Short mmCIF file of C-alpha atoms in Angstrom, two decimals:
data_model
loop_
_atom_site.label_atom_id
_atom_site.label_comp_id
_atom_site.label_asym_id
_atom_site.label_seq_id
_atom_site.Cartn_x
_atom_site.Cartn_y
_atom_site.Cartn_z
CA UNK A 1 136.01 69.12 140.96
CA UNK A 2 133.35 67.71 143.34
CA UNK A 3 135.31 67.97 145.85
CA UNK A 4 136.49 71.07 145.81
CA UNK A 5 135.25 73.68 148.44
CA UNK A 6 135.32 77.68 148.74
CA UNK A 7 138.64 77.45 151.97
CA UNK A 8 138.36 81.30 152.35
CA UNK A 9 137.47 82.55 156.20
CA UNK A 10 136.71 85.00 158.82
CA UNK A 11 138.11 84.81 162.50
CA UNK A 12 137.58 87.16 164.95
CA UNK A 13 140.67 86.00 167.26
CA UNK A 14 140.85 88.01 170.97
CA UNK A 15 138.09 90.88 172.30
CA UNK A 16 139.58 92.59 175.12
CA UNK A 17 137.53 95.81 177.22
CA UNK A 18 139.47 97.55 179.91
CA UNK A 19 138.06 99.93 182.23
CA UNK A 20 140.55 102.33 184.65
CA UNK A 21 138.89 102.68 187.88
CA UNK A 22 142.26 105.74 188.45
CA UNK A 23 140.14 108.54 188.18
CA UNK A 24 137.68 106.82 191.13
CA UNK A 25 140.28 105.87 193.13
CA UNK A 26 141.87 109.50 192.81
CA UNK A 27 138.37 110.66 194.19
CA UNK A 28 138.22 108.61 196.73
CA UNK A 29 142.05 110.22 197.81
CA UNK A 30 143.39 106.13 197.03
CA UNK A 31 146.87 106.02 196.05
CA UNK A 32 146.70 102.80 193.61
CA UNK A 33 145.52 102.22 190.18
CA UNK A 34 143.07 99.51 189.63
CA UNK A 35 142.24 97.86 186.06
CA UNK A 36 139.30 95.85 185.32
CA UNK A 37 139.50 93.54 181.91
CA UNK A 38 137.41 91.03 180.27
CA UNK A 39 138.38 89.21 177.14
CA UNK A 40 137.54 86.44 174.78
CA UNK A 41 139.01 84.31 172.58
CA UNK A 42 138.54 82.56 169.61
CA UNK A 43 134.81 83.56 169.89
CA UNK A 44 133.84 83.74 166.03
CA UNK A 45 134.52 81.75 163.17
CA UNK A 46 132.65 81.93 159.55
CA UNK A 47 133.42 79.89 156.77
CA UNK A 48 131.95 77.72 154.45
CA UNK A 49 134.63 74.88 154.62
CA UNK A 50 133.07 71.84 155.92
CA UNK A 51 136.10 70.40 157.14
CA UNK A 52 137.88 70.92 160.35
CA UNK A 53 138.41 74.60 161.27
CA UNK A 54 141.68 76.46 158.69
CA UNK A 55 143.88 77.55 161.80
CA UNK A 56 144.38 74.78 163.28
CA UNK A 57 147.25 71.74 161.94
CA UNK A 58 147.79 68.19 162.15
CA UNK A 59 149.21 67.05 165.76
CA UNK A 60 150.27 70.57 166.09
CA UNK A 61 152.43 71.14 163.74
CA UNK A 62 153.00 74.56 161.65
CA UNK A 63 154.00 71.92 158.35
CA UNK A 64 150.84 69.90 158.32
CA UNK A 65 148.95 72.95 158.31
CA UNK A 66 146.06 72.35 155.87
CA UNK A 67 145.72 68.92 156.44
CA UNK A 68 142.30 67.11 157.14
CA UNK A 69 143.53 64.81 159.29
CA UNK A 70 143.32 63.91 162.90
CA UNK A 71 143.30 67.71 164.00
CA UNK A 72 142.86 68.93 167.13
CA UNK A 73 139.65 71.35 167.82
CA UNK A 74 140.07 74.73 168.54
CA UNK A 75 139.76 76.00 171.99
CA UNK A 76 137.48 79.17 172.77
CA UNK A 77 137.88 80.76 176.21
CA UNK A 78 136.57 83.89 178.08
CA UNK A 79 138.41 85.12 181.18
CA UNK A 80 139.12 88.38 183.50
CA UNK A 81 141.61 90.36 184.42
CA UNK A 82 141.97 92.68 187.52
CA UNK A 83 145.18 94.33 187.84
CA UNK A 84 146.45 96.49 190.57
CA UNK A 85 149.38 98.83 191.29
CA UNK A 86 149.94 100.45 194.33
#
């Protein structure tokens, strides 16, 4: 029993914000559509497990989920996005 641990846990996986710049573009008398994005991933993780973090498995495999051993660490990344359309 002393080695059992409370496994439950909270991820907050991907953030993404968009913003349309259409409407400026349309003002300006521009024919093209122009998106602006920002996003994160992997940003927030809360649990009391002291082991390695839940999601992730042994050498990458879905079966060896669980498993304590040898795992990988998970990646967090931020990035942006610009997308246009003319």
């Amino acid at each position: 029993e002393d080695a059992i641990q409370n496994a439950s846990w909270f991820r907050l996986s991907e953030v993404k914000i968009s913003y349309n710049f259409k409407e400026f573009l349309k003002k300006k008398k521009i024919k093209a559509d122009l998106r602006l994005s920002v996003f994160a991933q992997n940003w927030l993780l809360n649990t009391a497990y002291q082991g390695v973090d839940p999601f992730t498995s042994l050498m990458g495999y879905n079966q060896a989920q669980g498993l304590d051993l040898f795992n990988a660490p998970n990646l967090r990344s931020i990035g942006m996005q610009i997308q246009v359309k003319l």
